[in-house]
mmCIF file of C-alpha atoms in Angstrom:
data_model
loop_
_atom_site.group_PDB
_atom_site.id
_atom_site.type_symbol
_atom_site.label_atom_id
_atom_site.label_comp_id
_atom_site.label_asym_id
_atom_site.label_seq_id
_atom_site.Cartn_x
_atom_site.Cartn_y
_atom_site.Cartn_z
ATOM 1 C CA MET O 1109 23.669 -19.629 -29.830
ATOM 2 C CA LYS O 1110 21.713 -22.032 -29.475
ATOM 3 C CA ALA O 1111 18.567 -23.295 -30.718
ATOM 4 C CA ALA O 1112 15.795 -25.511 -31.576
ATOM 5 C CA LEU O 1113 14.383 -25.981 -34.796
ATOM 6 C CA LEU O 1114 11.683 -27.250 -36.537
ATOM 7 C CA LYS O 1115 12.388 -27.821 -40.111
ATOM 8 C CA THR O 1116 10.560 -30.246 -41.466
ATOM 9 C CA LEU O 1117 6.628 -31.319 -39.565
ATOM 10 C CA GLY O 1118 7.375 -34.934 -38.419
ATOM 11 C CA VAL O 1119 11.265 -34.623 -38.091
ATOM 12 C CA PRO O 1120 12.475 -34.370 -34.876
ATOM 13 C CA LEU O 1121 13.359 -30.334 -33.691
ATOM 14 C CA ALA O 1122 17.173 -29.938 -34.078
ATOM 15 C CA ILE O 1123 19.231 -28.697 -32.157
ATOM 16 C CA GLU O 1124 22.057 -26.428 -33.698
ATOM 17 C CA PRO O 1125 23.403 -23.069 -33.276
ATOM 18 C CA ILE O 1126 21.742 -20.082 -35.724
ATOM 19 C CA SER O 1127 22.675 -16.837 -35.387
ATOM 20 C CA ASP O 1128 22.253 -14.268 -32.848
ATOM 21 C CA PRO O 1129 19.439 -11.962 -33.238
ATOM 22 C CA LEU O 1130 19.633 -8.627 -33.534
ATOM 23 C CA ALA O 1131 16.915 -5.744 -31.668
ATOM 24 C CA GLY O 1132 16.070 -2.311 -34.198
ATOM 25 C CA THR O 1133 13.746 0.502 -32.828
ATOM 26 C CA GLY O 1134 10.428 -1.147 -31.526
ATOM 27 C CA GLU O 1135 11.889 -4.656 -30.071
ATOM 28 C CA VAL O 1136 14.083 -6.173 -26.998
ATOM 29 C CA ILE O 1137 16.482 -8.924 -27.271
ATOM 30 C CA VAL O 1138 15.741 -11.104 -24.059
ATOM 31 C CA ASP O 1139 18.187 -14.041 -22.868
ATOM 32 C CA VAL O 1140 15.698 -16.792 -21.997
ATOM 33 C CA VAL O 1141 15.502 -18.733 -18.358
ATOM 34 C CA ALA O 1142 12.815 -20.631 -18.782
ATOM 35 C CA ALA O 1143 9.866 -21.229 -21.644
ATOM 36 C CA PRO O 1144 7.039 -23.920 -21.459
ATOM 37 C CA VAL O 1145 5.966 -26.668 -23.655
ATOM 38 C CA LEU O 1146 2.530 -26.877 -24.097
ATOM 39 C CA SER O 1147 0.576 -30.849 -23.673
ATOM 40 C CA TYR O 1148 -0.132 -30.045 -27.279
ATOM 41 C CA ALA O 1149 3.495 -29.382 -29.003
ATOM 42 C CA LEU O 1150 4.015 -32.459 -30.346
ATOM 43 C CA GLU O 1151 0.731 -31.869 -32.336
ATOM 44 C CA VAL O 1152 1.467 -29.456 -33.898
ATOM 45 C CA PHE O 1153 5.390 -30.302 -34.909
ATOM 46 C CA SER O 1154 3.967 -33.601 -36.447
ATOM 47 C CA GLY O 1155 1.305 -31.733 -38.684
ATOM 48 C CA GLU O 1156 -1.601 -33.440 -36.596
ATOM 49 C CA ARG O 1157 -2.741 -29.314 -35.733
ATOM 50 C CA ARG O 1158 -2.751 -27.937 -38.524
ATOM 51 C CA TYR O 1159 -1.037 -24.606 -37.607
ATOM 52 C CA PRO O 1160 0.011 -22.779 -39.936
ATOM 53 C CA ILE O 1161 3.198 -22.022 -39.480
ATOM 54 C CA GLU O 1162 6.216 -20.697 -41.838
ATOM 55 C CA LEU O 1163 8.922 -23.506 -41.836
ATOM 56 C CA PRO O 1164 11.734 -23.476 -40.620
ATOM 57 C CA ILE O 1165 11.346 -21.458 -37.688
ATOM 58 C CA VAL O 1166 12.169 -21.340 -33.640
ATOM 59 C CA PRO O 1167 8.850 -22.857 -32.208
ATOM 60 C CA GLY O 1168 7.831 -22.200 -28.600
ATOM 61 C CA CYS O 1169 4.918 -19.527 -27.435
ATOM 62 C CA GLY O 1170 5.749 -17.505 -24.269
ATOM 63 C CA ALA O 1171 9.076 -17.112 -21.644
ATOM 64 C CA VAL O 1172 10.731 -15.849 -19.224
ATOM 65 C CA GLY O 1173 14.228 -14.347 -19.269
ATOM 66 C CA ARG O 1174 16.445 -10.912 -18.293
ATOM 67 C CA VAL O 1175 16.275 -8.340 -21.175
ATOM 68 C CA ARG O 1176 19.723 -8.799 -22.711
ATOM 69 C CA THR O 1177 19.808 -5.312 -25.038
ATOM 70 C CA THR O 1178 16.966 -2.415 -25.891
ATOM 71 C CA GLY O 1179 16.109 -0.675 -29.206
ATOM 72 C CA PRO O 1180 16.511 2.741 -28.977
ATOM 73 C CA ASP O 1181 13.168 3.914 -27.976
ATOM 74 C CA ALA O 1182 13.024 1.875 -25.025
ATOM 75 C CA THR O 1183 12.499 4.480 -21.792
ATOM 76 C CA GLN O 1184 11.403 2.177 -18.907
ATOM 77 C CA LEU O 1185 13.647 -1.971 -19.707
ATOM 78 C CA GLN O 1186 16.637 -1.909 -18.292
ATOM 79 C CA PRO O 1187 19.454 -4.831 -18.869
ATOM 80 C CA GLY O 1188 18.836 -7.472 -16.289
ATOM 81 C CA ASP O 1189 15.323 -7.004 -15.609
ATOM 82 C CA TRP O 1190 13.564 -9.946 -15.212
ATOM 83 C CA VAL O 1191 10.540 -10.240 -17.973
ATOM 84 C CA PHE O 1192 7.509 -12.082 -19.933
ATOM 85 C CA CYS O 1193 8.238 -12.510 -22.750
ATOM 86 C CA ASP O 1194 4.343 -12.123 -23.566
ATOM 87 C CA PRO O 1195 3.615 -14.295 -26.967
ATOM 88 C CA THR O 1196 0.861 -12.348 -28.649
ATOM 89 C CA VAL O 1197 2.442 -10.284 -30.762
ATOM 90 C CA ARG O 1198 -0.091 -7.155 -31.714
ATOM 91 C CA SER O 1199 -0.131 -5.560 -35.657
ATOM 92 C CA ARG O 1200 0.940 -1.693 -35.360
ATOM 93 C CA ASP O 1201 0.006 0.220 -37.395
ATOM 94 C CA ASP O 1202 -4.590 -0.871 -36.811
ATOM 95 C CA ALA O 1203 -5.377 0.605 -32.915
ATOM 96 C CA LEU O 1204 -8.504 -0.680 -33.988
ATOM 97 C CA MET O 1205 -8.375 -4.318 -35.869
ATOM 98 C CA PRO O 1206 -5.020 -5.182 -35.189
ATOM 99 C CA ASP O 1207 -3.736 -8.268 -36.697
ATOM 100 C CA ILE O 1208 -2.466 -11.655 -33.745
ATOM 101 C CA VAL O 1209 -0.136 -13.647 -33.838
ATOM 102 C CA LEU O 1210 1.092 -15.954 -31.203
ATOM 103 C CA GLN O 1211 5.115 -15.382 -31.815
ATOM 104 C CA GLY O 1212 6.534 -18.811 -32.713
ATOM 105 C CA TRP O 1213 3.459 -20.929 -32.544
ATOM 106 C CA SER O 1214 0.457 -20.034 -34.183
ATOM 107 C CA SER O 1215 -0.669 -16.791 -37.171
ATOM 108 C CA ARG O 1216 -4.072 -15.750 -38.402
ATOM 109 C CA GLY O 1217 -5.570 -14.132 -41.496
ATOM 110 C CA GLU O 1218 -3.239 -12.133 -44.304
ATOM 111 C CA GLY O 1219 -1.932 -9.930 -41.962
ATOM 112 C CA GLY O 1220 -1.207 -12.250 -39.293
ATOM 113 C CA LYS O 1221 0.967 -14.039 -41.954
ATOM 114 C CA LEU O 1222 3.050 -10.936 -42.508
ATOM 115 C CA LEU O 1223 3.983 -9.961 -38.907
ATOM 116 C CA GLN O 1224 4.937 -13.764 -38.396
ATOM 117 C CA ARG O 1225 7.428 -13.760 -40.898
ATOM 118 C CA TYR O 1226 9.164 -11.142 -39.161
ATOM 119 C CA PHE O 1227 8.336 -12.015 -35.624
ATOM 120 C CA HIS O 1228 9.032 -16.054 -36.158
ATOM 121 C CA ASP O 1229 10.895 -17.145 -33.741
ATOM 122 C CA GLY O 1230 9.803 -18.468 -30.287
ATOM 123 C CA PRO O 1231 11.892 -19.061 -27.235
ATOM 124 C CA PHE O 1232 13.425 -22.066 -27.882
ATOM 125 C CA ALA O 1233 16.673 -20.585 -27.497
ATOM 126 C CA GLU O 1234 19.106 -19.145 -25.261
ATOM 127 C CA ARG O 1235 17.957 -15.653 -26.537
ATOM 128 C CA MET O 1236 15.081 -14.355 -28.525
ATOM 129 C CA ARG O 1237 13.344 -10.757 -30.483
ATOM 130 C CA VAL O 1238 10.537 -9.635 -28.998
ATOM 131 C CA PRO O 1239 8.075 -6.663 -29.579
ATOM 132 C CA THR O 1240 9.597 -4.085 -26.891
ATOM 133 C CA GLU O 1241 5.931 -3.942 -25.170
ATOM 134 C CA ASN O 1242 6.202 -7.556 -25.269
ATOM 135 C CA ALA O 1243 8.752 -8.185 -22.821
ATOM 136 C CA VAL O 1244 7.035 -7.078 -19.800
ATOM 137 C CA ARG O 1245 9.011 -6.713 -16.348
ATOM 138 C CA ILE O 1246 7.668 -9.315 -13.999
ATOM 139 C CA GLY O 1247 9.827 -7.695 -11.644
ATOM 140 C CA GLU O 1248 13.087 -9.520 -9.240
ATOM 141 C CA ILE O 1249 13.298 -12.971 -8.860
ATOM 142 C CA GLU O 1250 15.106 -15.774 -8.576
ATOM 143 C CA PRO O 1251 16.468 -17.390 -10.906
ATOM 144 C CA ALA O 1252 15.651 -20.850 -9.523
ATOM 145 C CA ASP O 1253 11.871 -19.682 -9.737
ATOM 146 C CA ALA O 1254 11.949 -18.834 -13.089
ATOM 147 C CA THR O 1255 10.252 -22.355 -14.046
ATOM 148 C CA ARG O 1256 7.163 -21.591 -11.807
ATOM 149 C CA TRP O 1257 6.922 -18.167 -13.476
ATOM 150 C CA CYS O 1258 6.322 -20.413 -17.309
ATOM 151 C CA ALA O 1259 2.709 -20.478 -15.394
ATOM 152 C CA LEU O 1260 2.190 -17.049 -16.367
ATOM 153 C CA ASN O 1261 1.386 -18.811 -19.728
ATOM 154 C CA THR O 1262 -1.796 -20.730 -18.482
ATOM 155 C CA LEU O 1263 -3.294 -18.101 -16.259
ATOM 156 C CA LEU O 1264 -2.950 -15.213 -18.733
ATOM 157 C CA VAL O 1265 -5.306 -17.191 -21.174
ATOM 158 C CA PRO O 1266 -8.727 -16.915 -18.526
ATOM 159 C CA TYR O 1267 -7.728 -14.517 -17.235
ATOM 160 C CA GLY O 1268 -7.708 -12.509 -20.286
ATOM 161 C CA GLY O 1269 -11.690 -14.284 -20.972
ATOM 162 C CA LEU O 1270 -12.100 -12.804 -16.277
ATOM 163 C CA LEU O 1271 -11.063 -10.076 -17.205
ATOM 164 C CA ALA O 1272 -13.472 -9.375 -20.490
ATOM 165 C CA SER O 1273 -16.660 -11.061 -18.581
ATOM 166 C CA ASP O 1274 -16.258 -7.609 -15.721
ATOM 167 C CA LEU O 1275 -15.930 -10.177 -12.815
ATOM 168 C CA ARG O 1276 -16.666 -8.435 -9.350
ATOM 169 C CA ALA O 1277 -15.412 -9.734 -6.030
ATOM 170 C CA GLY O 1278 -18.160 -11.312 -4.291
ATOM 171 C CA GLU O 1279 -19.942 -12.606 -7.481
ATOM 172 C CA ILE O 1280 -20.380 -16.026 -8.312
ATOM 173 C CA LEU O 1281 -18.637 -17.822 -11.605
ATOM 174 C CA LEU O 1282 -19.381 -21.012 -13.276
ATOM 175 C CA VAL O 1283 -16.795 -23.292 -15.287
ATOM 176 C CA SER O 1284 -17.460 -24.722 -18.094
ATOM 177 C CA GLY O 1285 -14.521 -26.711 -18.795
ATOM 178 C CA ALA O 1286 -13.104 -26.585 -15.248
ATOM 179 C CA THR O 1287 -10.733 -29.420 -14.638
ATOM 180 C CA GLY O 1288 -8.782 -28.484 -17.999
ATOM 181 C CA ASN O 1289 -5.162 -26.977 -18.491
ATOM 182 C CA PHE O 1290 -6.854 -23.907 -18.741
ATOM 183 C CA GLY O 1291 -10.312 -24.282 -16.625
ATOM 184 C CA SER O 1292 -8.447 -25.183 -13.400
ATOM 185 C CA ALA O 1293 -6.627 -21.749 -14.255
ATOM 186 C CA CYS O 1294 -9.319 -20.189 -14.550
ATOM 187 C CA VAL O 1295 -11.123 -21.274 -11.278
ATOM 188 C CA ALA O 1296 -7.490 -20.642 -9.334
ATOM 189 C CA VAL O 1297 -7.619 -17.325 -10.851
ATOM 190 C CA ALA O 1298 -11.014 -16.411 -10.441
ATOM 191 C CA LEU O 1299 -10.799 -17.090 -6.553
ATOM 192 C CA ALA O 1300 -7.153 -14.756 -6.463
ATOM 193 C CA MET O 1301 -10.369 -11.595 -8.022
ATOM 194 C CA GLY O 1302 -12.234 -12.284 -5.147
ATOM 195 C CA ALA O 1303 -15.329 -14.367 -6.530
ATOM 196 C CA ARG O 1304 -17.804 -15.501 -4.151
ATOM 197 C CA CYS O 1305 -17.698 -19.289 -5.393
ATOM 198 C CA VAL O 1306 -16.461 -20.912 -8.231
ATOM 199 C CA VAL O 1307 -18.615 -23.294 -9.716
ATOM 200 C CA ALA O 1308 -16.615 -26.271 -11.067
ATOM 201 C CA PRO O 1309 -18.097 -28.835 -13.375
ATOM 202 C CA GLY O 1310 -16.983 -32.189 -14.897
ATOM 203 C CA ARG O 1311 -16.937 -36.260 -15.417
ATOM 204 C CA ASN O 1312 -13.231 -36.648 -14.017
ATOM 205 C CA ALA O 1313 -14.365 -37.459 -10.259
ATOM 206 C CA GLN O 1314 -10.513 -36.949 -9.679
ATOM 207 C CA ALA O 1315 -9.624 -33.538 -10.868
ATOM 208 C CA LEU O 1316 -12.869 -32.403 -9.271
ATOM 209 C CA ALA O 1317 -11.822 -33.474 -5.188
ATOM 210 C CA ASP O 1318 -8.003 -32.036 -6.539
ATOM 211 C CA LEU O 1319 -9.864 -28.339 -7.314
ATOM 212 C CA LYS O 1320 -11.789 -28.796 -3.792
ATOM 213 C CA ARG O 1321 -8.483 -30.095 -1.795
ATOM 214 C CA ARG O 1322 -6.169 -27.074 -3.367
ATOM 215 C CA PHE O 1323 -9.137 -24.594 -3.431
ATOM 216 C CA GLY O 1324 -11.543 -25.390 0.511
ATOM 217 C CA GLU O 1325 -15.538 -24.287 0.386
ATOM 218 C CA ARG O 1326 -14.857 -21.961 -2.895
ATOM 219 C CA VAL O 1327 -15.688 -23.837 -4.868
ATOM 220 C CA HIS O 1328 -18.877 -26.260 -5.897
ATOM 221 C CA THR O 1329 -17.665 -29.314 -7.466
ATOM 222 C CA VAL O 1330 -20.592 -30.708 -9.531
ATOM 223 C CA ALA O 1331 -20.591 -34.562 -11.673
ATOM 224 C CA LEU O 1332 -21.784 -34.249 -15.092
ATOM 225 C CA THR O 1333 -24.094 -36.906 -16.525
ATOM 226 C CA GLY O 1334 -23.891 -35.615 -20.017
ATOM 227 C CA ASP O 1335 -27.983 -34.744 -19.760
ATOM 228 C CA GLU O 1336 -28.360 -31.246 -20.814
ATOM 229 C CA THR O 1337 -31.334 -30.534 -18.049
ATOM 230 C CA THR O 1338 -30.163 -32.160 -15.124
ATOM 231 C CA ASP O 1339 -26.627 -30.724 -15.843
ATOM 232 C CA ARG O 1340 -28.042 -26.919 -15.826
ATOM 233 C CA LYS O 1341 -30.136 -27.729 -12.243
ATOM 234 C CA HIS O 1342 -27.364 -29.691 -10.958
ATOM 235 C CA MET O 1343 -24.808 -26.093 -11.534
ATOM 236 C CA GLN O 1344 -27.266 -24.138 -10.773
ATOM 237 C CA GLN O 1345 -28.796 -26.186 -7.239
ATOM 238 C CA ALA O 1346 -24.593 -26.623 -6.133
ATOM 239 C CA ALA O 1347 -24.242 -22.536 -6.305
ATOM 240 C CA PRO O 1348 -24.834 -20.664 -3.361
ATOM 241 C CA GLY O 1349 -26.920 -18.139 -5.335
ATOM 242 C CA PRO O 1350 -27.896 -16.706 -9.453
ATOM 243 C CA ILE O 1351 -24.605 -17.479 -11.154
ATOM 244 C CA ASP O 1352 -23.731 -13.866 -11.665
ATOM 245 C CA CYS O 1353 -21.017 -15.354 -15.225
ATOM 246 C CA VAL O 1354 -20.333 -18.448 -17.302
ATOM 247 C CA MET O 1355 -17.021 -18.788 -18.521
ATOM 248 C CA ASP O 1356 -16.741 -21.641 -20.997
ATOM 249 C CA LEU O 1357 -13.217 -23.000 -22.117
ATOM 250 C CA MET O 1358 -14.327 -26.385 -22.900
ATOM 251 C CA PRO O 1359 -12.374 -27.984 -25.654
ATOM 252 C CA PRO O 1360 -13.704 -28.423 -29.414
ATOM 253 C CA SER O 1361 -13.638 -32.432 -29.008
ATOM 254 C CA VAL O 1362 -16.587 -31.448 -25.991
ATOM 255 C CA PRO O 1363 -20.786 -31.401 -27.575
ATOM 256 C CA ALA O 1364 -22.153 -28.472 -27.776
ATOM 257 C CA THR O 1365 -25.289 -29.395 -25.692
ATOM 258 C CA THR O 1366 -22.756 -30.042 -22.337
ATOM 259 C CA VAL O 1367 -21.791 -25.794 -23.060
ATOM 260 C CA ARG O 1368 -25.160 -24.960 -24.021
ATOM 261 C CA ALA O 1369 -26.148 -26.505 -20.287
ATOM 262 C CA ALA O 1370 -23.644 -24.708 -18.716
ATOM 263 C CA VAL O 1371 -23.760 -21.490 -20.451
ATOM 264 C CA MET O 1372 -27.828 -21.754 -19.798
ATOM 265 C CA ALA O 1373 -27.118 -22.030 -15.586
ATOM 266 C CA VAL O 1374 -26.626 -18.357 -16.218
ATOM 267 C CA ARG O 1375 -29.468 -16.122 -14.310
ATOM 268 C CA PRO O 1376 -31.166 -13.009 -16.019
ATOM 269 C CA TYR O 1377 -28.786 -9.706 -16.363
ATOM 270 C CA GLY O 1378 -26.024 -12.533 -16.341
ATOM 271 C CA ARG O 1379 -22.620 -12.342 -18.793
ATOM 272 C CA VAL O 1380 -21.991 -15.468 -20.259
ATOM 273 C CA VAL O 1381 -17.252 -14.911 -21.545
ATOM 274 C CA LEU O 1382 -16.391 -18.144 -24.439
ATOM 275 C CA MET O 1383 -13.181 -19.225 -24.519
ATOM 276 C CA GLY O 1384 -13.593 -22.954 -25.400
ATOM 277 C CA GLY O 1385 -14.079 -24.551 -29.434
ATOM 278 C CA VAL O 1386 -17.309 -25.496 -29.562
ATOM 279 C CA GLY O 1387 -17.723 -26.373 -33.810
ATOM 280 C CA MET O 1388 -14.168 -25.979 -34.225
ATOM 281 C CA LEU O 1389 -14.118 -30.034 -35.303
ATOM 282 C CA GLY O 1390 -17.752 -29.552 -37.093
ATOM 283 C CA GLY O 1391 -20.979 -30.895 -36.060
ATOM 284 C CA PRO O 1392 -23.876 -28.518 -33.890
ATOM 285 C CA GLY O 1393 -22.987 -25.292 -32.999
ATOM 286 C CA LEU O 1394 -23.654 -23.744 -29.781
ATOM 287 C CA GLU O 1395 -27.518 -23.141 -30.941
ATOM 288 C CA LEU O 1396 -28.872 -20.737 -27.933
ATOM 289 C CA PRO O 1397 -32.458 -19.439 -27.799
ATOM 290 C CA TYR O 1398 -32.633 -15.702 -29.913
ATOM 291 C CA PRO O 1399 -35.371 -15.435 -26.648
ATOM 292 C CA TRP O 1400 -33.755 -16.531 -23.404
ATOM 293 C CA ILE O 1401 -30.605 -14.180 -24.311
ATOM 294 C CA MET O 1402 -33.162 -11.203 -25.258
ATOM 295 C CA ARG O 1403 -35.380 -11.141 -22.575
ATOM 296 C CA ASN O 1404 -33.100 -12.670 -19.734
ATOM 297 C CA ASP O 1405 -31.027 -9.603 -21.345
ATOM 298 C CA ILE O 1406 -27.830 -11.953 -21.719
ATOM 299 C CA THR O 1407 -24.281 -10.387 -22.033
ATOM 300 C CA LEU O 1408 -22.875 -13.188 -24.725
ATOM 301 C CA ARG O 1409 -19.238 -12.291 -26.012
ATOM 302 C CA GLY O 1410 -16.239 -14.377 -26.970
ATOM 303 C CA LYS O 1411 -12.787 -13.661 -26.235
ATOM 304 C CA TRP O 1412 -9.153 -14.802 -27.395
ATOM 305 C CA MET O 1413 -6.332 -14.736 -25.474
ATOM 306 C CA TYR O 1414 -6.105 -10.967 -23.115
ATOM 307 C CA PRO O 1415 -5.283 -7.601 -22.997
ATOM 308 C CA LYS O 1416 -1.748 -5.914 -23.227
ATOM 309 C CA GLU O 1417 -2.134 -4.180 -19.278
ATOM 310 C CA ALA O 1418 -3.317 -8.463 -17.790
ATOM 311 C CA VAL O 1419 0.783 -9.778 -17.770
ATOM 312 C CA THR O 1420 1.081 -6.248 -15.523
ATOM 313 C CA LEU O 1421 -1.938 -7.099 -13.044
ATOM 314 C CA MET O 1422 -1.986 -10.845 -13.271
ATOM 315 C CA THR O 1423 1.503 -9.995 -11.426
ATOM 316 C CA GLY O 1424 -0.008 -7.989 -8.898
ATOM 317 C CA LEU O 1425 -1.994 -10.707 -7.578
ATOM 318 C CA ILE O 1426 0.855 -13.487 -7.969
ATOM 319 C CA ARG O 1427 2.561 -10.122 -5.522
ATOM 320 C CA ALA O 1428 0.169 -9.966 -3.278
ATOM 321 C CA GLY O 1429 0.662 -13.220 -2.450
ATOM 322 C CA LEU O 1430 -3.599 -13.596 -3.828
ATOM 323 C CA LEU O 1431 -2.507 -16.277 -6.537
ATOM 324 C CA ASP O 1432 -0.202 -19.092 -5.626
ATOM 325 C CA LEU O 1433 2.509 -20.666 -7.871
ATOM 326 C CA GLY O 1434 3.055 -23.336 -6.043
ATOM 327 C CA HIS O 1435 -0.115 -24.968 -7.093
ATOM 328 C CA PHE O 1436 1.942 -25.839 -10.167
ATOM 329 C CA ASP O 1437 4.350 -28.688 -10.432
ATOM 330 C CA VAL O 1438 7.180 -28.759 -12.713
ATOM 331 C CA THR O 1439 9.097 -30.391 -14.678
ATOM 332 C CA THR O 1440 12.596 -29.092 -16.203
ATOM 333 C CA PHE O 1441 14.567 -30.060 -19.599
ATOM 334 C CA ALA O 1442 18.018 -28.429 -21.445
ATOM 335 C CA LEU O 1443 17.834 -27.038 -24.490
ATOM 336 C CA ASP O 1444 19.788 -30.421 -25.890
ATOM 337 C CA ASP O 1445 17.135 -31.903 -24.739
ATOM 338 C CA ALA O 1446 14.176 -29.965 -26.668
ATOM 339 C CA ASN O 1447 12.750 -33.147 -27.872
ATOM 340 C CA GLU O 1448 12.595 -35.579 -25.004
ATOM 341 C CA ALA O 1449 10.450 -32.071 -23.443
ATOM 342 C CA VAL O 1450 7.951 -32.218 -25.708
ATOM 343 C CA ALA O 1451 7.255 -35.981 -25.483
ATOM 344 C CA HIS O 1452 6.848 -35.512 -21.508
ATOM 345 C CA ALA O 1453 4.736 -32.486 -22.178
ATOM 346 C CA ALA O 1454 2.440 -34.942 -23.742
ATOM 347 C CA ALA O 1455 2.338 -37.164 -21.956
ATOM 348 C CA ASN O 1456 2.325 -35.635 -19.304
ATOM 349 C CA GLY O 1457 -0.801 -32.843 -19.447
ATOM 350 C CA GLY O 1458 -3.375 -31.660 -17.426
ATOM 351 C CA PRO O 1459 -4.451 -29.384 -14.337
ATOM 352 C CA PHE O 1460 -1.320 -27.737 -12.783
ATOM 353 C CA ARG O 1461 1.660 -29.609 -14.932
ATOM 354 C CA MET O 1462 4.257 -27.665 -16.396
ATOM 355 C CA THR O 1463 7.057 -28.553 -18.624
ATOM 356 C CA VAL O 1464 10.060 -25.948 -19.300
ATOM 357 C CA ILE O 1465 12.861 -25.548 -21.399
ATOM 358 C CA MET O 1466 15.363 -24.492 -19.635
ATOM 359 C CA PRO O 1467 17.696 -22.905 -22.193
#
């Protein structure tokens, strides 16, 4: 089969034949129909982002395709089934604290390295091997729609945070980082889940206006000033009532004060979920006041990625018409043009934009 190989950091992907993957027990071979290209893929492939990957590797993160063959223990999957290849691979030998890797993309810790060495290659190829539980059925779709279903890759990340927050229909959510790629997706998912209102702060006036245009009166935008106290006040005033939950999806480059302004806008007895990157590049941490957390009975938790059932649940939101994949603009490339796809993704990132390789 043909694949795009990353052999050396800083060198273009090599498009060449490699051996077909073989399925063992607990594994599935999927014919890749569409694979999203993350906007920062070029930074990973150049070595600018020092991801712990072992080369050579067929890269990529997540895909939509059809089951080709299954291992002997599969009981539901059938050849021809449309599936989302969930890149979040969990080790099977510790149910309490599994090691987790993103197949074809990154790993964490020594256990993650071991797991990545086995479930190594990603979807920039005609076929890929995934754990059986990571080939999640999405139902029948038209082949032409496979590229839009790659939006699952983006939507699932904030969905994991919203599930962790126990967001309930009728509640008010504040999305810190609402004008970013994951933040804008979070707005869409929260509304699909029945949020009464989403408060969307940001500095990009055009992106804020676009959120309002797409989703209407249930989105209340706030232009950030950079002053922590002022911004917090404006967020609270924009909400039609006390803010029940805050979801932070800010990138590492954002000052901690910007994130803290949003986090501390939550009501007493409210919930906060942290999925962003404050402190990852050094500098001050979030530094939330202990008395504020304790006396206001704030629930504060971190969340990385999403639970195993999230793909099936989100597929239900899409099938019900509550979440419209039509919001996403997609640009496609052939596998032979993988390097052009990576460059395009770097230059054309942002809310509701996708670059997709179609092997």
